[in-house]
Tab-separated table of C-alpha atoms and ligand atoms in Angstrom:
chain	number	residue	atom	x	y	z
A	22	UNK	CA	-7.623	1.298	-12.320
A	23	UNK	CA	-7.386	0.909	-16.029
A	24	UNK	CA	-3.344	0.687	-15.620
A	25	UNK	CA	-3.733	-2.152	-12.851
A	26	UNK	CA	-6.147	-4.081	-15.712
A	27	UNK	CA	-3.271	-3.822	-18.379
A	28	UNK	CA	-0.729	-4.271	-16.190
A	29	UNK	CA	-2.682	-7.630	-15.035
A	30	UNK	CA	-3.714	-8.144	-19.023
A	31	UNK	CA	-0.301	-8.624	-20.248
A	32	UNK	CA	1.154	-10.948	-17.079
A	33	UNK	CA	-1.957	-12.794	-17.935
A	34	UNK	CA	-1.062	-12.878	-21.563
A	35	UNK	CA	2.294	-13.833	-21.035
A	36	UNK	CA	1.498	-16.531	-18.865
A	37	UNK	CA	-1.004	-18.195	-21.607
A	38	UNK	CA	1.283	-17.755	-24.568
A	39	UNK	CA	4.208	-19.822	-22.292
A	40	UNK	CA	1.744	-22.587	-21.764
A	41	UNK	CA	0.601	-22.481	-25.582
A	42	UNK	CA	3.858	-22.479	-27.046
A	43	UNK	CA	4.671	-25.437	-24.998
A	44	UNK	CA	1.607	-27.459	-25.261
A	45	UNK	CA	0.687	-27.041	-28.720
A	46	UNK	CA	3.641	-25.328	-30.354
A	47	UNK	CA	2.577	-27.022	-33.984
A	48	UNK	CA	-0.475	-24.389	-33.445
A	49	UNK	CA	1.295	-20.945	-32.988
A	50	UNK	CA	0.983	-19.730	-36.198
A	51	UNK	CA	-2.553	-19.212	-35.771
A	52	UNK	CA	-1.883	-16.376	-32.944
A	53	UNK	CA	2.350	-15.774	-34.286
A	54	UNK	CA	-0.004	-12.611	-37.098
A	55	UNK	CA	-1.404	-10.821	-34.007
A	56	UNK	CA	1.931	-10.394	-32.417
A	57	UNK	CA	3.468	-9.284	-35.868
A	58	UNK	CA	0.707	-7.196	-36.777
A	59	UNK	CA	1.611	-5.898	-33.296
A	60	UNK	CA	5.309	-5.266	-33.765
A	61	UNK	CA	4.442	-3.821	-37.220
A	62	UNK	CA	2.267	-0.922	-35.250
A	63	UNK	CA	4.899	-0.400	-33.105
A	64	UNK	CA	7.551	0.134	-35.739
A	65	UNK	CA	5.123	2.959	-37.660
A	66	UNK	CA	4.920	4.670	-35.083
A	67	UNK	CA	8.876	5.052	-33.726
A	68	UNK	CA	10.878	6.973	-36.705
A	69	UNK	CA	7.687	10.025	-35.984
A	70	UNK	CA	7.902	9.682	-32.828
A	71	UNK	CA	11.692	9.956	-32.350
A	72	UNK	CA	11.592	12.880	-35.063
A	73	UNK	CA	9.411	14.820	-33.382
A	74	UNK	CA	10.160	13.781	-29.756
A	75	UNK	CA	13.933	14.774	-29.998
A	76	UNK	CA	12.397	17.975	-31.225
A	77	UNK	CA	10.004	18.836	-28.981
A	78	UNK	CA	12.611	17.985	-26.230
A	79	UNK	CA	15.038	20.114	-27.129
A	80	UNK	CA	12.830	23.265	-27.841
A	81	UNK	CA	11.659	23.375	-24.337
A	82	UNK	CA	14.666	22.533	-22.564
A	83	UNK	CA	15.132	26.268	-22.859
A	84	UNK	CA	18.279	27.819	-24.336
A	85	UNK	CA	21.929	26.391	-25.016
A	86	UNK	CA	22.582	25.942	-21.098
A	87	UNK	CA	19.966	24.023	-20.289
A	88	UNK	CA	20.301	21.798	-23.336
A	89	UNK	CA	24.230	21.595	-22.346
A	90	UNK	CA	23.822	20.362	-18.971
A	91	UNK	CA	20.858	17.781	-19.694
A	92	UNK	CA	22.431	16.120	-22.533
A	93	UNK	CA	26.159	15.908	-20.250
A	94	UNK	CA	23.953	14.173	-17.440
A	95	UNK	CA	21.785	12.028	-19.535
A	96	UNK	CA	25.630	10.931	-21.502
A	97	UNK	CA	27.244	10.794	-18.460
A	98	UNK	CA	24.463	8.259	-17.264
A	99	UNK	CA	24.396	6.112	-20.276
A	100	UNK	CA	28.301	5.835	-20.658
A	101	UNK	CA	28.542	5.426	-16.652
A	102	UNK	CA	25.554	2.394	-16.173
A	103	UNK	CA	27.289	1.248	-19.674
A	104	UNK	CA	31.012	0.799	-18.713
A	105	UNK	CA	29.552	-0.753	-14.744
A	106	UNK	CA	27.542	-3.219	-16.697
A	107	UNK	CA	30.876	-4.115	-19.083
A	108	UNK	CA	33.442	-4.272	-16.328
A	109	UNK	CA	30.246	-6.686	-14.544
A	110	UNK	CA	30.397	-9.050	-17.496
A	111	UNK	CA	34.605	-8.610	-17.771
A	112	UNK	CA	34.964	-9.312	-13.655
A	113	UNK	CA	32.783	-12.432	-14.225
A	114	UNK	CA	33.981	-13.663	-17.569
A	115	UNK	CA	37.579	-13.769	-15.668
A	116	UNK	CA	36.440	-15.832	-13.355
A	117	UNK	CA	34.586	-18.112	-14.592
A	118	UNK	CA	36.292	-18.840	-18.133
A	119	UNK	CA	33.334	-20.386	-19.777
A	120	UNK	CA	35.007	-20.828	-23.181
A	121	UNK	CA	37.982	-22.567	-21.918
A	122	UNK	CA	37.372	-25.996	-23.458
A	123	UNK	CA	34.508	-24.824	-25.615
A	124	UNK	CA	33.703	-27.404	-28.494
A	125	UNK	CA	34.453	-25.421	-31.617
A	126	UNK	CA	32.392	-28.107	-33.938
A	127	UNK	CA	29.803	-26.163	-32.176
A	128	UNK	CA	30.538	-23.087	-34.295
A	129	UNK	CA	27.259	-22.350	-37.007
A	130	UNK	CA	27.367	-19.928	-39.655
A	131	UNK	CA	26.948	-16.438	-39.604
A	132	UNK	CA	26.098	-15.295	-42.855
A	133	UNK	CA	25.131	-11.799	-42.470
A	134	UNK	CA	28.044	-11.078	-40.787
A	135	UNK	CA	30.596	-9.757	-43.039
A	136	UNK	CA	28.027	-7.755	-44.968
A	137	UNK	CA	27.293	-5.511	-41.455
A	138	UNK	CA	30.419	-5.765	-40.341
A	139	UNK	CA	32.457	-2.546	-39.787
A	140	UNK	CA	35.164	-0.506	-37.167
A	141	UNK	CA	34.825	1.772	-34.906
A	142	UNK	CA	35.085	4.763	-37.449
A	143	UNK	CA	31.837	3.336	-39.275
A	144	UNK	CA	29.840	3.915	-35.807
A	145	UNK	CA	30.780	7.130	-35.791
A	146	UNK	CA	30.838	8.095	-39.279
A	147	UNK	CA	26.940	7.025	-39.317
A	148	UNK	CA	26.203	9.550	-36.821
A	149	UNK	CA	26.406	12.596	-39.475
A	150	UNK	CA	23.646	11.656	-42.387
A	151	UNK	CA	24.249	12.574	-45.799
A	152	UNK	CA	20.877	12.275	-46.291
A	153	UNK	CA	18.320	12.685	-43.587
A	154	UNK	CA	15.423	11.496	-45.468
A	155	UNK	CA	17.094	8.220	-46.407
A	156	UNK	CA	18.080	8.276	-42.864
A	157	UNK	CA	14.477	8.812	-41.724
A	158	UNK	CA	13.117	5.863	-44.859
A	159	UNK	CA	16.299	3.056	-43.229
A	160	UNK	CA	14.873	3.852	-39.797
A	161	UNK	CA	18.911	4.862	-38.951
A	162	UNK	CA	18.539	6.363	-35.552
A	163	UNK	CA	21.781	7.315	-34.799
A	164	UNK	CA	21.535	9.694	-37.913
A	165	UNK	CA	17.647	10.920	-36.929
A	166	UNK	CA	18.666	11.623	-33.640
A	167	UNK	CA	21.832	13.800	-34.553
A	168	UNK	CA	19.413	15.621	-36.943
A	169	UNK	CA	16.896	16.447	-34.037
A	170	UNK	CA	19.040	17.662	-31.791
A	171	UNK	CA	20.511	20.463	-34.334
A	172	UNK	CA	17.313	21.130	-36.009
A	173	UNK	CA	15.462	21.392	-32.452
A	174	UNK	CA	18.186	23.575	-31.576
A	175	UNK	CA	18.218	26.037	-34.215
A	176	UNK	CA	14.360	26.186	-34.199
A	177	UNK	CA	15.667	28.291	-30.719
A	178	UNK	CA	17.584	30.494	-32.694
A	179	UNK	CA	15.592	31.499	-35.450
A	180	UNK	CA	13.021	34.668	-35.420
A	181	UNK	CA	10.521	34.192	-32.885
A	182	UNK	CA	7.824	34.088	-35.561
A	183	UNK	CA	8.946	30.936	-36.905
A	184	UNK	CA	10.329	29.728	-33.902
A	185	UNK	CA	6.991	29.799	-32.079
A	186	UNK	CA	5.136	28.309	-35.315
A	187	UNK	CA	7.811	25.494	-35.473
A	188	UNK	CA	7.889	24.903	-31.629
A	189	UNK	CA	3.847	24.444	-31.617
A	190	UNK	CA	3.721	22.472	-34.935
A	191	UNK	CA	6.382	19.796	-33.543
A	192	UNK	CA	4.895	20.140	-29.847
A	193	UNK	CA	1.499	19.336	-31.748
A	194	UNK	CA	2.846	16.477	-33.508
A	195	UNK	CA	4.389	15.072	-30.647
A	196	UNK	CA	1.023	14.811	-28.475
A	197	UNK	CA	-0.735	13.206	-31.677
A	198	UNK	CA	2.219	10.714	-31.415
A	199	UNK	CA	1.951	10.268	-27.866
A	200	UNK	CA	-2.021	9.868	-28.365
A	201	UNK	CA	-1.759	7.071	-31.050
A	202	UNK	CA	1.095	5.612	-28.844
A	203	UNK	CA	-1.597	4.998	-25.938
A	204	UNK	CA	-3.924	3.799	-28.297
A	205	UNK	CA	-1.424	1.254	-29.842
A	206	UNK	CA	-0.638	0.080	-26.071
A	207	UNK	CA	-4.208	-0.901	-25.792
A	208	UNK	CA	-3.140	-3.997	-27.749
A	209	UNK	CA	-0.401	-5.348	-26.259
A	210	UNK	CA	-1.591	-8.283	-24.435
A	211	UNK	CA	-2.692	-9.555	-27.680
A	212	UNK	CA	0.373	-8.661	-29.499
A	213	UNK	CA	2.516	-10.161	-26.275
A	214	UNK	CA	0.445	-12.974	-26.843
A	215	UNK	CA	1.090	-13.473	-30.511
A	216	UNK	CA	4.986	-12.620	-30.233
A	217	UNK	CA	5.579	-14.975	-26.772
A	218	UNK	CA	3.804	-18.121	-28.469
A	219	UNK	CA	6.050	-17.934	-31.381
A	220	UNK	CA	8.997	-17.565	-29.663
A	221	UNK	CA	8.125	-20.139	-27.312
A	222	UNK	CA	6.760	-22.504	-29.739
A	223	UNK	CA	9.876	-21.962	-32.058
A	224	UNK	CA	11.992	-22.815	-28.686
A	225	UNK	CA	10.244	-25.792	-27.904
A	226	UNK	CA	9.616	-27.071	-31.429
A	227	UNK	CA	13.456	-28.650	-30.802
A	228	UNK	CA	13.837	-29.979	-27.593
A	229	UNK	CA	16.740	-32.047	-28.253
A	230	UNK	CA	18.523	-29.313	-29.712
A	231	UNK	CA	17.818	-26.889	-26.953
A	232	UNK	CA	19.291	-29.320	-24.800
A	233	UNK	CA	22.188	-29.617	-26.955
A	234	UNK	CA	22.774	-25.972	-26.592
A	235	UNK	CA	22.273	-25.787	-23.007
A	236	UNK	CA	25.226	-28.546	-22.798
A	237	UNK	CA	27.380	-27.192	-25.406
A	238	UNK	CA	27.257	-22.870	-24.132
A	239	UNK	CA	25.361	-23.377	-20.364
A	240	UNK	CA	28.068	-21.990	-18.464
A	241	UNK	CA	28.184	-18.992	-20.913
A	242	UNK	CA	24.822	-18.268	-21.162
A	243	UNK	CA	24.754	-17.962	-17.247
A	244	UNK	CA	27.810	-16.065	-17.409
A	245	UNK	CA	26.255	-13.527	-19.330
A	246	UNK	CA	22.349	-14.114	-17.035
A	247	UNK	CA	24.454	-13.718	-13.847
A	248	UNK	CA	26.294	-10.168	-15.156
A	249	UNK	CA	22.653	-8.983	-16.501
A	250	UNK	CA	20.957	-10.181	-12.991
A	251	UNK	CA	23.744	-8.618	-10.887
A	252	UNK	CA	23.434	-5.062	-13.030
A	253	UNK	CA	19.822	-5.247	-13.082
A	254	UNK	CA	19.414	-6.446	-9.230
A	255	UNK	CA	22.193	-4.746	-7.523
A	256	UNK	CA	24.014	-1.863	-9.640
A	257	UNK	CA	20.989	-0.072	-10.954
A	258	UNK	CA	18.709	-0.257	-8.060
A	259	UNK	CA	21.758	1.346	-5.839
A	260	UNK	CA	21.840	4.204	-8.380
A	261	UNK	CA	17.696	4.549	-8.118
A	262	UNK	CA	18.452	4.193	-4.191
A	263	UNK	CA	21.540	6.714	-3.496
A	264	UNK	CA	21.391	8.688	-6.441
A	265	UNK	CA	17.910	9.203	-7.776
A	266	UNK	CA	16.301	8.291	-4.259
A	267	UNK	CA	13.425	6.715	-6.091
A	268	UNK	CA	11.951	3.032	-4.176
A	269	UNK	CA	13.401	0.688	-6.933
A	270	UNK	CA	10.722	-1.781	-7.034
A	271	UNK	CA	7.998	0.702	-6.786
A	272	UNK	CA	9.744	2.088	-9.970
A	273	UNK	CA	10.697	-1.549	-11.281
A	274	UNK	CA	6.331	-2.033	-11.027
A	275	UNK	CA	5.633	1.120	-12.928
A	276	UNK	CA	7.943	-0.073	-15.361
A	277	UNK	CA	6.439	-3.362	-15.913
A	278	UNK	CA	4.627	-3.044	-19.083
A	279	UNK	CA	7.592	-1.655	-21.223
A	280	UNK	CA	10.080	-4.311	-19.770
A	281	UNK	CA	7.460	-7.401	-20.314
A	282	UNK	CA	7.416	-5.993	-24.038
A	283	UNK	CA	11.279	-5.707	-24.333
A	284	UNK	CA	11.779	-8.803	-22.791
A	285	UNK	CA	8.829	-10.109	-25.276
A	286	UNK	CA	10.189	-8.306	-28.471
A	287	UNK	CA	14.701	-8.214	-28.279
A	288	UNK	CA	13.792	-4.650	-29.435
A	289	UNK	CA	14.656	-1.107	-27.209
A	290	UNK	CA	13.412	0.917	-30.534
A	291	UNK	CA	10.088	-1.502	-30.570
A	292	UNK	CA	9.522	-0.645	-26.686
A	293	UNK	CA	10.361	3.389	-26.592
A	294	UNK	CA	6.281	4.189	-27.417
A	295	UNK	CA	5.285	1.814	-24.261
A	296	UNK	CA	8.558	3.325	-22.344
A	297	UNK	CA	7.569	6.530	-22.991
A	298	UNK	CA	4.147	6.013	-21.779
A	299	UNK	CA	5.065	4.260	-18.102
A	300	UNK	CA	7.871	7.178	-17.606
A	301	UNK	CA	5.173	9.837	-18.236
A	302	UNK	CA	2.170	8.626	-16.541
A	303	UNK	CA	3.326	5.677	-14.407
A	304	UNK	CA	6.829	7.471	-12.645
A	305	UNK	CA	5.566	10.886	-13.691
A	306	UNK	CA	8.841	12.244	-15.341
A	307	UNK	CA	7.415	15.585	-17.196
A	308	UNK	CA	7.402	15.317	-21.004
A	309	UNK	CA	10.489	17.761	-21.517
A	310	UNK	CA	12.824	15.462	-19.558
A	311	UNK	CA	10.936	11.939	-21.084
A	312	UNK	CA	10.955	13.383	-24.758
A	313	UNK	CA	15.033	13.924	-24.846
A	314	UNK	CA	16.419	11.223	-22.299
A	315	UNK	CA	14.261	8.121	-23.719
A	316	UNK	CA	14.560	8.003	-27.444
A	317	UNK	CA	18.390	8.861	-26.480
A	318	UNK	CA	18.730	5.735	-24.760
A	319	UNK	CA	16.470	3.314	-26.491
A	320	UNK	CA	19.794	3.538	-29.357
A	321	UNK	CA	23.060	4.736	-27.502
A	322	UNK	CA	22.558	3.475	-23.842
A	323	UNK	CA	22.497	-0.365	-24.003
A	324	UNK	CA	23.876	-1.929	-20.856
A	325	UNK	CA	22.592	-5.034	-21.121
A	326	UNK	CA	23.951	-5.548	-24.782
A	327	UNK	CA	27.654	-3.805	-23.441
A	328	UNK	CA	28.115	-6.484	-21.103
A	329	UNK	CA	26.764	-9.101	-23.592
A	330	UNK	CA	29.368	-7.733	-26.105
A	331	UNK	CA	32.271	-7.778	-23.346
A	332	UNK	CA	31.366	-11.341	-22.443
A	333	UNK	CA	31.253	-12.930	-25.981
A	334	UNK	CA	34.264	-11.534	-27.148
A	335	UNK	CA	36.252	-12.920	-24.458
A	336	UNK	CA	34.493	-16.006	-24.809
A	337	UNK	CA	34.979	-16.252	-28.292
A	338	UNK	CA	39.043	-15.467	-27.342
A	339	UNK	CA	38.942	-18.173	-24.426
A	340	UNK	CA	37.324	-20.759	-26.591
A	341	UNK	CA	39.892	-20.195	-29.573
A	342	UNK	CA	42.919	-20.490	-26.638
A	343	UNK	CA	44.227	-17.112	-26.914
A	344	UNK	CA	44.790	-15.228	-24.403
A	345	UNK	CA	44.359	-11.429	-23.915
A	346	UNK	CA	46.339	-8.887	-22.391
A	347	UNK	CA	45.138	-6.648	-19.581
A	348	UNK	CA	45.445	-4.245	-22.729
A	349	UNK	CA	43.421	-5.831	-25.123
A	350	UNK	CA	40.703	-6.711	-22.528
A	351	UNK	CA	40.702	-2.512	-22.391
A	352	UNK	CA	40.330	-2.563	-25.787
A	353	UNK	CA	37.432	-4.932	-25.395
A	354	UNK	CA	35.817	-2.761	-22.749
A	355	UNK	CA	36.121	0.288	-24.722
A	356	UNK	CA	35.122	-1.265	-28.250
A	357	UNK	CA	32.156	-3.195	-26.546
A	358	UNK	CA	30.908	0.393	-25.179
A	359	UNK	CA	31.175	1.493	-28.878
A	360	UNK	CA	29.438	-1.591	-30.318
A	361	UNK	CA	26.729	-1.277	-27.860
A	362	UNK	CA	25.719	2.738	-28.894
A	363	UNK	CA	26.194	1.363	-32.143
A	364	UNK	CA	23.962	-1.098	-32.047
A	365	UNK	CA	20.303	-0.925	-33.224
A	366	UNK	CA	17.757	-1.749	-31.199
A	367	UNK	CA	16.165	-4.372	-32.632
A	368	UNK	CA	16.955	-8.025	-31.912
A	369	UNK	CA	20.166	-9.387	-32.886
A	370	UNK	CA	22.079	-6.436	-33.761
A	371	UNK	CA	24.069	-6.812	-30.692
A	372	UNK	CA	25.091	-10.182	-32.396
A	373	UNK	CA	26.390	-8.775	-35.344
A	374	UNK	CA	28.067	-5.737	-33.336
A	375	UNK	CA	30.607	-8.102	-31.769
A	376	UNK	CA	32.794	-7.876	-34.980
A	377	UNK	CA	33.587	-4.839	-33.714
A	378	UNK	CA	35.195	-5.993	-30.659
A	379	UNK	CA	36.340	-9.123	-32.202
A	380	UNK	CA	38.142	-6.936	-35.270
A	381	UNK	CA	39.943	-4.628	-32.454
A	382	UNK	CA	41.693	-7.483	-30.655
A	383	UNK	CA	42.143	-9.470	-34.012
A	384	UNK	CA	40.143	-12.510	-32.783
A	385	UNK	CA	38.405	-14.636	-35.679
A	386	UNK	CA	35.504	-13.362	-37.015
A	387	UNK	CA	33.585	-16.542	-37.394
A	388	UNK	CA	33.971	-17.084	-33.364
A	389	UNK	CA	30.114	-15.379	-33.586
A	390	UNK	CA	29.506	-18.488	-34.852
A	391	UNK	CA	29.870	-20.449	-31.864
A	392	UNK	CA	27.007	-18.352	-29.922
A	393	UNK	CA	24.646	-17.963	-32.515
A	394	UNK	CA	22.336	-21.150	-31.267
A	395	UNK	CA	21.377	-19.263	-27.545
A	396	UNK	CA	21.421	-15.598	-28.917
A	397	UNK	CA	17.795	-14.970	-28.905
A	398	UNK	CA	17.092	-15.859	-25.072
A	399	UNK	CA	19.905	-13.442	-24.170
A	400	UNK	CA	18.633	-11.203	-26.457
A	401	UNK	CA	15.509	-10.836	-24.763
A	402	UNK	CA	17.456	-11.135	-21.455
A	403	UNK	CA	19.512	-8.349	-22.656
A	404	UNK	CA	17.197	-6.082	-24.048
A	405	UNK	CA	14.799	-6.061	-20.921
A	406	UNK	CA	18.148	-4.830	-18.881
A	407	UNK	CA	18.949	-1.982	-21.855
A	408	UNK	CA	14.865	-1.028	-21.362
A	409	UNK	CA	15.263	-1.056	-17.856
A	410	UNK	CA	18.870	1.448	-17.747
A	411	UNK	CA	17.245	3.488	-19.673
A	412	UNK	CA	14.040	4.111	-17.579
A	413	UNK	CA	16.722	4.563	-14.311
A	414	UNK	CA	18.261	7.399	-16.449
A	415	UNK	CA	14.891	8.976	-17.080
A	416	UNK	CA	14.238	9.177	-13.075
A	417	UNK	CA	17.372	9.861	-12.144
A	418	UNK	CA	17.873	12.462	-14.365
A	419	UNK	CA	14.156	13.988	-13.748
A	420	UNK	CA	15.478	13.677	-9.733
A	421	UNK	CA	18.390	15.809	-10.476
A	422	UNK	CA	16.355	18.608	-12.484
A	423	UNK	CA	13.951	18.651	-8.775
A	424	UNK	CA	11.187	17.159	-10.414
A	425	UNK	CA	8.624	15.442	-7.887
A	426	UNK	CA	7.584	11.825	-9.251
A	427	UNK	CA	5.396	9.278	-8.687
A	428	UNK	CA	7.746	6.507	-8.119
B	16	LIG	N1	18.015	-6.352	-29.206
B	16	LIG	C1	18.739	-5.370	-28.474
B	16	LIG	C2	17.887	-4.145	-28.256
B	16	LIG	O1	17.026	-3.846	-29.042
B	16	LIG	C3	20.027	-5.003	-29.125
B	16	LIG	C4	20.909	-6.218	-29.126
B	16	LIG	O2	20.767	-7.067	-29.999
B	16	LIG	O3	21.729	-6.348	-28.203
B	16	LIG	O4	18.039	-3.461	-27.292
């Protein structure tokens, strides 16, 4: 009963926030704090949570085996729904060649770009910390995750005095994480209502220029809407059909809170507490499989950003006039895939990922330029699809271990 009032809360939130930030977008910063000092909540409470998630997860898998097989199903997932969603935006980009005849005065600049830039060795090199407290203080998840796993792991192999000491102190931690999570999600329609005004009002505040944009990159923005549609619509809800043989829009409802937020925020990381939440008590995936498969996927599995990453690059290549080999469009696929665990998930790193792709295939740099004006709609667009992977892992995944669910 209290769910349904949230549930009906945040719609309704959303719904007023649209109409504000149209109607009186000159007024939004006088709701734009809540929705930060909403986000800001949010973001205190991930790096803990992750930290002692991850941890917690991996203790009670239970044993080397059991840790081996989940995490090769819950990779398997994210690199399988990945590459779909990439080959999606790479079928569709083929055909429909929205940067052929692209205006390049378009292009705007991309200042941060160079600074973040790096290859394909940087993703991986970032992985391994040399410092997991300045890790944990930079928020670097790639880094905080690698460190769970190995010191959740060896918690198992020390003597059972302080392995049953550790295992209840991070267990402990991770309900009082999970209780101020629930607590935080109290607040979301006001914080959706705070973050959707601003973003709306900021939209609206330049009509002429959104109009602009919609000329200058339409056909590329619905190139990338159509592949995200089609994955979300068709490719994922086959897998919850055939694979996890879960009703996918009894498990799209459940998931309705955490994907309203994603959509609301561009951020997976900002999401995870209210993801965590709807796969636990809404699809009722236990807390071993939620703890280890979730805060996983809110930083390596990113569908919706792969495709977006497939999809600019070649855009970016089309628009320029150079053509790509059936090669170099693998090299797209496979560097987009890397880009997209790369990425962070907060908004715009996907953005600033695509030098990746673009430095593989030796296309210009400042082509990011040309798609800067519509990133944050797909952003949200995008995110909402990564969220939404990510959940269809957890239930697939719980499916596969015989776990009985809700959903
Ligand atoms: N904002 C996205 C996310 O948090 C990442 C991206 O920019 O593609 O999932």
């Amino acid at each position: 009963m209290l769910k349904l009032k949230l549930h009906w809360q945040i719609i309704i939130a959303f719904i007023v926030a649209i109409i504000l930030g149209l109607t009186i977008p000159q007024y939004a910063d006088y709701v734009r704090w809540l929705g930060d000092l909403f986000l800001r909540a949010l973001k205190l409470i991930i790096v803990p949570l992750i930290l002692t998630s991850i941890v917690s997860g991996v203790t009670n898998i239970g044993g080397a085996q059991s840790l081996g097989r989940l995490g090769l199903k819950t990779i398997s997932y994210y690199l399988m729904t990945s590459l779909f969603a990439i080959i999606t935006g790479l079928i569709l980009v083929n055909l429909i060649k929205p940067g052929i005849g692209a205006d390049l005065g378009f292009q705007m600049e991309v200042p941060e770009l160079t600074a973040v830039s790096g290859g394909v060795g940087n993703i991986v090199m970032r992985i391994i910390p040399t410092n997991i407290f300045s890790a944990l203080v930079e928020a670097d998840m790639l880094a905080i995750i690698f460190f769970s796993i190995l010191f959740g792991y060896f918690i198992t192999k020390v003597e059972s005095k302080y392995s049953v000491f550790m295992i209840d102190l991070f267990n402990a931690s991770f309900e009082v994480m999970m209780k101020l999570t629930s607590f935080i999600i109290k607040f979301a329609p006001i914080g959706i209502l705070g973050i959707v005004t601003g973003v709306v009002a900021d939209q609206a505040a330049d009509k002429s220029k959104l109009l602009n944009m919609v000329e200058h990159l339409g056909i590329y923005m619905l190139t990338v809407l159509g592949g995200l549609t089609f994955h979300a619509f068709v490719t994922l809800p086959l897998i919850l059909k055939f694979i996890a043989k879960v009703h996918p829009f009894e498990h799209l409802k459940a998931m309705s809170l955490p994907l309203i937020t994603a959509f609301s925020t561009s951020s997976s990381s900002a999401t995870l507490p209210l993801t965590m939440d709807a796969i636990e008590n809404n699809a009722g995936v236990s807390n071993k499989i939620t703890s280890f498969v979730l805060p996983l996927g809110a930083t390596v599995n990113m569908d919706g950003t792969a495709l977006y990453e497939c999809v600019a690059a070649m855009f970016i290549a089309q628009a320029y006039g150079i053509e790509l080999s059936f090669i170099q469009q693998m090299i797209v696929v496979i560097t987009a895939l890397l880009a997209s665990i790369g990425a962070a998930g907060i908004p715009m790193a996907g953005l600033v990922m695509i030098s990746v792709v673009l430095t593989a295939v030796g296309l210009p740099l400042e082509g990011v330029g040309l798609i800067l004006a519509v990133d944050r709609i797909l952003d949200m667009c995008r995110t909402t699809v990564n969220v939404f992977s990510d959940t269809c892992g957890a239930v697939t995944i719980a499916k596969s271990e015989g776990e009985i669910l809700k959903v």
